[in-house]
Amino acid sequence: MQDAGVVIVGSGQGGFQVAASLRDDNYAGPITLIGEEPGLPYQRPPLSKSFLSSKAQPGQIELRPAAFYADKNIKVIASQRVTTIDRATRRVTLASGASLPYRHLVLATGARARMPAIPGAKLRGIVALRTLTDAKVLLAQMQPGRRVVIVGAGFIGLEVAVIARDKELDVRVLEFTDRALKRAVSATSGDFLASALTQRGAKFSVNTGATGYTGSGGRVTGVITSQGESVMADLVVIGIGVEPNVDLARNTGLQVQDGIVVNERLITSDPLISAIGDCARFPASYSDSSLRLESVQNAVDQARCVAARIAGKDEPYAKVPWFWSDQGVNRLQIAGVAQADDCAVLRGDIATAKFSVFRFRAGRLTAVESINSAGDHMASRKLLANPACISPEQAADTSVKLAALAVAL
Ligand SMILES: Cc1cc2nc3c(=O)[nH]c(=O)nc-3n(C[C@H](O)[C@H](O)[C@H](O)COP(=O)(O)OP(=O)(O)OC[C@H]3O[C@@H](n4cnc5c(N)ncnc54)[C@H](O)[C@@H]3O)c2cc1C
């Protein structure tokens, strides 16, 4: 019987990487990559960086040119949503009505932007930033002098805010919690980046959410805040996080819990289906509870792990997570995963805009946030492989060479 091969649902960062890594690992069977977005697989990070600042064109953010897929015999089906999975017959159905068989199925369905369901939410001019289409819409509206309200001081909100200031928009950021990047980094790093933004002329309101929008002629004209203020806006950017795309998995009876639940080999509750990237919830040796991470590193390394297993090299997923965010002149790099109450130890001088914050839990290193300190970040990725190897005192002492500690491991 003909090999039904590997079918990958979702042609984003992770889906693309499964296909590419399968060929790197000498997998010779059929590979089909199905994505609901138009065009070839592309990178999302530039959407809130070089693309939005008009320094990159759509073609420049594609992961590979069309010839790559032809050379590698990878079938790409674009602009097609997978609507159902029939696990009994091992087939997926597309929105077009076509269906195709699989030997192994990989779900790399990513996540979608969360949008507040508040009065006025359907007005034009309220945008999220998840896809290239979103980015094109946003870019077209970022005209100098316009007033943009950014709801949410997470990574995407802050990156957009910096570029909007560079483009001479009037920028107001609303953050529901008491500080920027509260979910992701220490107060030291979050406050530094928020302060850099206000120095660039953005206004920043904490403990302030959006409770509704005002509009005229179907277009947004303002945001009503939880403080009772009405903030004028020509454009509203929503950056309040994402929801994993799990409907397909849930509807076919796979275990789902804020993400598609997988084991340490990234296999779902069906041994013929794997899940990776933003949509997957996996057990991590360095965390008490399972995790769902949203980063390029996570999607790429999980893709490589699944591809290697399908190609015959079965190993559990065990990579140190890392992430970056570019905000104007400042680059934040994070290695590891901290919990909100992990203690924070400063290394370096905040005033120089070059420092790191080491996070510890019960004396063990959990994460390192580095601002404009690539050397600290690279060493930290090695240190995190053995979290007991550095003490808070050593972390704070800049005469202790991190690279030397890492090499000694
Ligand atoms: C603006 C922006 C900036 C970012 N910046 C950074 C950064 O600086 N650093 C970093 O590490 N990470 C960054 N990220 C996060 C990173 O891009 C994601 O973590 C990564 O893309 C996840 O890859 P993925 O394959 O899991 O999902 P995605 O890349 O989102 O791909 C999932 C794809 O599946 C498709 N899909 C979903 N359901 C179906 C279906 N039923 N049928 C067919 N197709 C389907 C989706 O449309 C999508 O195209 C950023 C993300 C955004 C949006």
XYZ file of C-alpha atoms and ligand atoms in Angstrom:
462
model
C 0.000 0.000 0.000
C 1.199 3.536 -0.752
C 2.679 5.443 2.218
C 0.211 8.178 3.249
C 3.175 10.091 4.691
C 3.247 12.989 7.094
C 0.547 15.632 7.012
C 1.265 18.877 8.869
C -1.615 21.181 9.790
C -0.439 24.782 10.048
C 2.309 26.197 7.844
C 3.788 28.672 10.297
C 7.161 28.531 12.009
C 6.702 25.067 13.505
C 4.888 23.423 10.599
C 7.502 24.620 8.125
C 10.312 23.329 10.363
C 8.793 19.840 10.674
C 8.743 19.546 6.885
C 12.278 20.904 6.458
C 13.724 18.781 9.281
C 12.063 15.606 8.020
C 13.999 15.988 4.770
C 17.199 16.921 6.673
C 16.701 13.677 8.627
C 16.408 11.734 5.345
C 12.707 10.981 5.667
C 11.743 9.937 2.131
C 7.946 9.608 2.372
C 5.352 12.144 1.233
C 5.113 15.419 3.200
C 2.102 17.713 2.919
C 2.077 21.107 4.642
C -1.400 22.656 4.874
C -1.979 26.248 5.973
C -5.018 28.471 6.013
C -3.007 31.632 5.310
C -2.187 32.629 1.719
C 1.346 32.377 0.360
C 4.471 30.602 1.531
C 5.365 30.052 5.213
C 6.847 33.195 6.743
C 8.367 34.428 10.023
C 6.134 36.315 12.446
C 8.756 38.202 14.546
C 9.495 40.750 11.764
C 5.792 41.659 11.639
C 6.270 43.778 14.766
C 9.856 44.752 13.875
C 11.419 45.185 10.419
C 8.198 44.780 8.417
C 6.231 47.276 10.510
C 9.099 49.741 10.450
C 9.048 49.448 6.628
C 12.536 47.918 6.499
C 11.459 44.512 5.114
C 9.135 43.477 2.294
C 6.821 40.433 2.521
C 9.155 38.354 0.293
C 12.035 38.994 2.687
C 10.273 37.413 5.638
C 9.413 34.136 3.896
C 11.106 31.199 5.591
C 12.214 29.751 2.213
C 11.558 30.596 -1.458
C 9.150 28.467 -3.532
C 12.038 26.516 -5.099
C 12.927 25.036 -1.706
C 9.628 23.147 -1.459
C 9.897 21.873 -5.026
C 13.502 20.728 -4.476
C 12.601 18.940 -1.252
C 9.401 17.447 -2.643
C 7.272 19.081 0.050
C 3.692 19.672 -1.055
C 2.404 23.021 0.218
C -1.346 23.630 0.264
C -2.012 27.316 1.066
C -5.263 29.164 1.806
C -6.896 25.938 2.982
C -8.227 25.315 6.455
C -8.253 21.784 7.797
C -11.769 21.382 9.130
C -11.852 17.860 10.551
C -9.646 14.960 11.512
C -11.070 11.449 11.239
C -8.814 9.399 13.480
C -10.544 6.107 12.666
C -9.776 6.359 8.943
C -6.658 8.558 9.431
C -7.800 11.294 7.103
C -8.056 15.093 7.307
C -10.698 17.087 5.482
C -10.074 20.546 4.063
C -12.512 23.454 3.767
C -12.660 22.744 0.027
C -14.181 19.343 0.822
C -11.067 17.452 -0.312
C -9.633 14.903 2.081
C -6.240 13.292 2.383
C -4.798 10.395 4.329
C -1.940 10.487 6.845
C 0.406 7.993 8.398
C 1.421 10.561 10.998
C -0.285 13.896 11.613
C 1.417 16.947 13.147
C -0.702 19.749 14.554
C 1.159 23.067 14.359
C -1.909 25.288 14.426
C -0.374 28.098 16.486
C -2.493 30.658 18.261
C -4.758 33.583 17.483
C -4.847 37.064 18.976
C -7.235 37.454 21.891
C -9.676 40.301 21.289
C -11.640 41.953 24.104
C -15.395 41.440 23.676
C -16.362 44.971 24.691
C -18.827 47.456 23.205
C -17.659 48.787 19.841
C -15.341 45.849 19.144
C -16.515 45.593 15.518
C -15.482 49.158 14.587
C -12.906 49.566 11.840
C -9.476 50.666 12.974
C -9.230 48.150 15.838
C -6.521 45.702 14.851
C -4.499 42.841 16.232
C -1.093 41.731 14.995
C -0.760 38.024 14.355
C -0.550 37.549 10.589
C 1.074 39.215 7.602
C -2.402 40.359 6.573
C -2.827 42.032 9.996
C 0.589 43.661 9.645
C -0.242 45.085 6.213
C -3.476 46.560 7.569
C -1.666 48.072 10.550
C 1.253 49.420 8.517
C -1.109 51.192 6.107
C -2.717 53.015 9.023
C 0.437 54.082 10.850
C 0.596 57.591 9.459
C 2.512 60.393 11.240
C 0.346 62.486 13.542
C -2.322 59.815 14.025
C -3.304 58.832 17.538
C -2.807 55.166 18.329
C -3.964 53.521 21.535
C -2.232 50.239 22.275
C -4.152 47.955 24.595
C -1.707 45.722 26.472
C 1.932 46.314 27.409
C 3.174 42.864 26.421
C 5.913 42.193 23.883
C 3.841 42.970 20.808
C 2.295 46.088 22.354
C 5.680 47.521 23.312
C 7.330 46.648 19.988
C 4.487 48.316 18.070
C 4.591 51.330 20.405
C 8.301 51.924 19.752
C 7.827 51.784 15.972
C 4.739 53.991 16.144
C 6.789 56.631 17.962
C 9.534 56.334 15.334
C 6.838 56.983 12.734
C 5.722 60.031 14.720
C 2.347 58.782 15.831
C 0.881 59.935 19.106
C 1.108 56.792 21.266
C -0.805 55.857 24.380
C -0.330 52.418 25.959
C -2.971 51.042 28.325
C -1.934 48.228 30.644
C -4.460 46.408 32.796
C -1.909 45.302 35.438
C 0.415 47.522 37.435
C 3.376 47.307 35.031
C 4.672 46.396 31.598
C 5.501 42.779 30.678
C 4.219 41.510 34.008
C 3.513 38.008 32.671
C 6.957 37.632 31.129
C 9.753 39.387 33.011
C 10.839 40.903 36.337
C 9.788 44.404 37.345
C 13.386 45.536 36.725
C 13.325 44.579 33.046
C 9.689 45.560 32.490
C 10.119 48.977 34.082
C 13.314 49.634 32.123
C 11.597 48.963 28.796
C 8.475 50.955 29.744
C 10.643 53.872 30.797
C 12.575 53.700 27.486
C 9.231 53.971 25.728
C 8.056 56.970 27.711
C 11.405 58.656 27.027
C 10.588 58.243 23.342
C 7.414 60.197 23.942
C 4.781 57.491 24.445
C 2.224 57.894 27.219
C 1.794 54.934 29.494
C -1.154 54.173 31.801
C -1.004 51.203 34.183
C -3.909 49.660 36.108
C -5.996 50.685 33.127
C -7.971 48.428 30.805
C -10.196 49.131 27.806
C -13.894 48.771 28.618
C -15.356 50.011 25.328
C -14.737 51.955 22.145
C -16.357 55.044 20.689
C -16.856 55.361 16.958
C -18.189 57.438 14.132
C -19.261 56.236 10.687
C -18.242 52.700 11.598
C -14.680 53.685 12.508
C -13.112 53.844 15.951
C -12.615 57.308 17.430
C -11.600 56.458 20.963
C -11.173 54.022 23.834
C -13.088 54.167 27.089
C -10.866 53.037 29.933
C -11.562 51.274 33.217
C -10.572 54.574 34.889
C -13.561 56.219 33.191
C -11.392 58.190 30.781
C -12.225 58.569 27.099
C -8.985 58.486 25.079
C -9.167 59.737 21.479
C -7.841 57.265 18.918
C -7.567 57.015 15.142
C -6.232 53.509 15.508
C -6.331 50.867 18.275
C -3.867 47.982 18.464
C -4.804 45.058 20.661
C -1.914 43.210 22.307
C -3.423 41.268 25.177
C -2.098 37.825 24.388
C -3.223 34.843 22.385
C -5.436 31.790 22.539
C -4.068 28.507 21.219
C -5.843 27.074 18.170
C -7.151 23.849 19.655
C -10.618 23.447 18.100
C -9.506 20.904 15.534
C -7.868 18.777 18.231
C -10.768 19.132 20.645
C -13.340 18.222 18.009
C -11.553 14.986 17.247
C -11.429 14.040 20.915
C -7.774 14.784 21.716
C -6.959 15.954 25.237
C -6.943 19.757 25.410
C -6.224 22.088 28.325
C -5.171 25.603 27.294
C -3.254 23.877 24.517
C -3.181 20.428 22.983
C -1.813 18.165 25.693
C 1.281 16.193 24.639
C 3.732 13.941 26.458
C 7.505 14.440 26.755
C 7.838 13.150 23.168
C 5.273 15.714 21.971
C 2.711 13.001 21.179
C -0.968 13.799 21.821
C -3.453 11.402 23.368
C -3.440 9.692 19.927
C -0.035 8.080 19.199
C -0.365 8.936 15.486
C -0.768 12.662 16.157
C 1.890 15.058 17.482
C 1.442 18.711 18.419
C 4.098 21.415 18.572
C 4.671 25.126 19.040
C 2.222 27.719 20.336
C -0.695 25.245 20.336
C 0.975 22.514 22.414
C 1.050 22.042 26.199
C 4.015 19.886 27.171
C 5.687 18.620 30.355
C 9.039 20.312 31.073
C 11.639 18.915 33.442
C 12.436 22.431 34.718
C 8.846 23.279 35.644
C 6.427 21.895 38.249
C 3.527 22.173 35.833
C 3.147 21.619 32.094
C 3.862 24.604 29.836
C 2.670 26.186 26.632
C 5.316 28.519 25.227
C 4.989 31.095 22.485
C 8.365 31.523 20.852
C 10.272 30.763 17.690
C 12.794 28.628 19.587
C 10.043 26.472 21.068
C 8.284 25.950 17.725
C 11.532 25.193 15.878
C 13.059 22.849 18.459
C 9.803 20.970 19.016
C 9.451 20.596 15.244
C 12.969 19.161 15.041
C 12.189 16.738 17.873
C 9.023 15.436 16.171
C 10.729 15.178 12.768
C 13.597 13.198 14.297
C 11.134 10.796 15.954
C 9.218 10.231 12.715
C 12.537 9.673 10.924
C 13.535 7.064 13.515
C 15.455 8.948 16.249
C 13.094 8.977 19.220
C 14.171 11.274 22.079
C 12.210 13.284 24.639
C 11.980 17.031 24.149
C 14.428 18.732 26.523
C 15.595 22.100 25.195
C 16.319 25.204 27.254
C 13.726 27.790 26.155
C 14.826 31.199 24.925
C 13.179 34.259 23.433
C 13.996 37.751 22.236
C 12.202 41.060 21.763
C 13.566 44.091 19.885
C 12.271 47.432 21.100
C 14.043 50.205 19.223
C 17.639 50.333 20.444
C 16.938 47.808 23.193
C 17.134 44.063 22.736
C 15.734 41.874 25.485
C 16.761 38.228 25.474
C 15.316 35.693 27.874
C 16.637 32.226 28.621
C 14.631 29.814 30.763
C 11.184 30.256 32.285
C 10.591 32.110 35.556
C 7.524 32.205 37.747
C 6.215 35.591 38.846
C 7.512 35.269 42.408
C 11.005 33.991 41.552
C 13.580 36.276 43.106
C 15.370 38.737 40.837
C 19.115 39.411 41.091
C 20.555 42.301 39.102
C 23.863 41.888 37.298
C 25.291 45.103 35.882
C 24.140 48.685 36.000
C 20.663 49.645 34.752
C 21.929 53.167 33.998
C 24.232 51.788 31.274
C 21.234 50.091 29.557
C 23.298 46.892 29.570
C 22.379 44.474 32.340
C 20.845 41.113 33.169
C 18.348 39.966 35.745
C 18.923 36.470 37.086
C 15.827 34.742 38.424
C 16.127 32.122 41.160
C 13.691 29.778 42.843
C 14.808 27.980 46.012
C 18.397 28.890 45.113
C 18.229 27.388 41.621
C 18.492 29.457 38.464
C 15.201 29.496 36.548
C 15.660 32.240 33.958
C 17.886 35.112 32.870
C 16.621 38.316 31.263
C 19.366 40.181 29.431
C 19.039 43.708 28.128
C 21.596 44.557 25.443
C 23.850 41.853 26.916
C 24.109 39.091 24.338
C 27.127 37.544 26.084
C 25.169 37.055 29.328
C 22.307 35.554 27.348
C 24.444 33.030 25.500
C 26.232 31.968 28.691
C 22.891 31.723 30.517
C 21.506 29.275 28.001
C 24.377 26.974 28.941
C 24.102 27.668 32.689
C 20.406 26.745 32.635
C 21.318 23.226 31.601
C 22.639 22.880 35.173
C 20.658 25.391 37.270
C 22.523 24.662 40.526
C 25.857 25.786 39.061
C 25.490 29.487 39.885
C 24.485 31.165 43.144
C 22.630 34.473 43.440
C 25.859 36.000 44.834
C 27.876 34.853 41.809
C 25.174 36.105 39.469
C 25.309 39.593 40.994
C 29.120 39.746 40.947
C 30.258 41.033 37.541
C 33.807 39.889 38.276
C 32.535 36.297 38.058
C 32.794 35.323 34.401
C 29.592 33.595 33.310
C 31.206 32.078 30.256
C 33.850 30.457 32.470
C 31.160 28.975 34.744
C 29.308 27.703 31.707
C 32.450 26.182 30.203
C 33.217 24.457 33.500
C 29.935 22.511 33.274
C 3.933 39.974 15.737
C 4.653 38.836 16.371
C 5.955 39.008 16.822
C 6.638 37.954 17.420
N 7.914 38.153 17.831
C 8.606 37.132 18.382
C 9.959 37.304 18.782
O 10.523 38.385 18.688
N 10.616 36.224 19.289
C 10.024 34.995 19.410
O 10.668 34.039 19.858
N 8.736 34.814 19.049
C 8.021 35.843 18.535
N 6.718 35.667 18.151
C 6.081 34.368 18.410
C 6.386 33.355 17.313
O 6.228 33.921 16.037
C 5.473 32.162 17.494
O 5.739 31.606 18.775
C 5.682 31.132 16.410
O 5.301 31.636 15.155
C 4.889 29.873 16.729
O 4.957 28.990 15.654
P 3.769 27.957 15.404
O 4.155 27.170 14.215
O 3.444 27.255 16.663
O 2.504 28.865 15.064
P 2.282 29.889 13.896
O 3.571 30.427 13.372
O 1.279 30.852 14.399
O 1.615 29.034 12.731
C 0.382 28.413 12.871
C -0.306 28.403 11.513
O -1.350 27.437 11.529
C -2.436 27.953 10.803
N -3.632 27.188 11.148
C -4.288 27.160 12.336
N -5.338 26.331 12.286
C -5.341 25.805 11.040
C -6.186 24.869 10.376
N -7.219 24.277 10.984
N -5.926 24.559 9.083
C -4.852 25.117 8.437
N -4.033 26.013 9.016
C -4.262 26.339 10.299
C -2.446 29.405 11.227
O -3.214 30.201 10.359
C -0.953 29.721 11.156
O -0.584 30.130 9.866
C 6.002 36.701 17.568
C 4.680 36.521 17.136
C 4.006 37.586 16.550
C 2.587 37.385 16.082
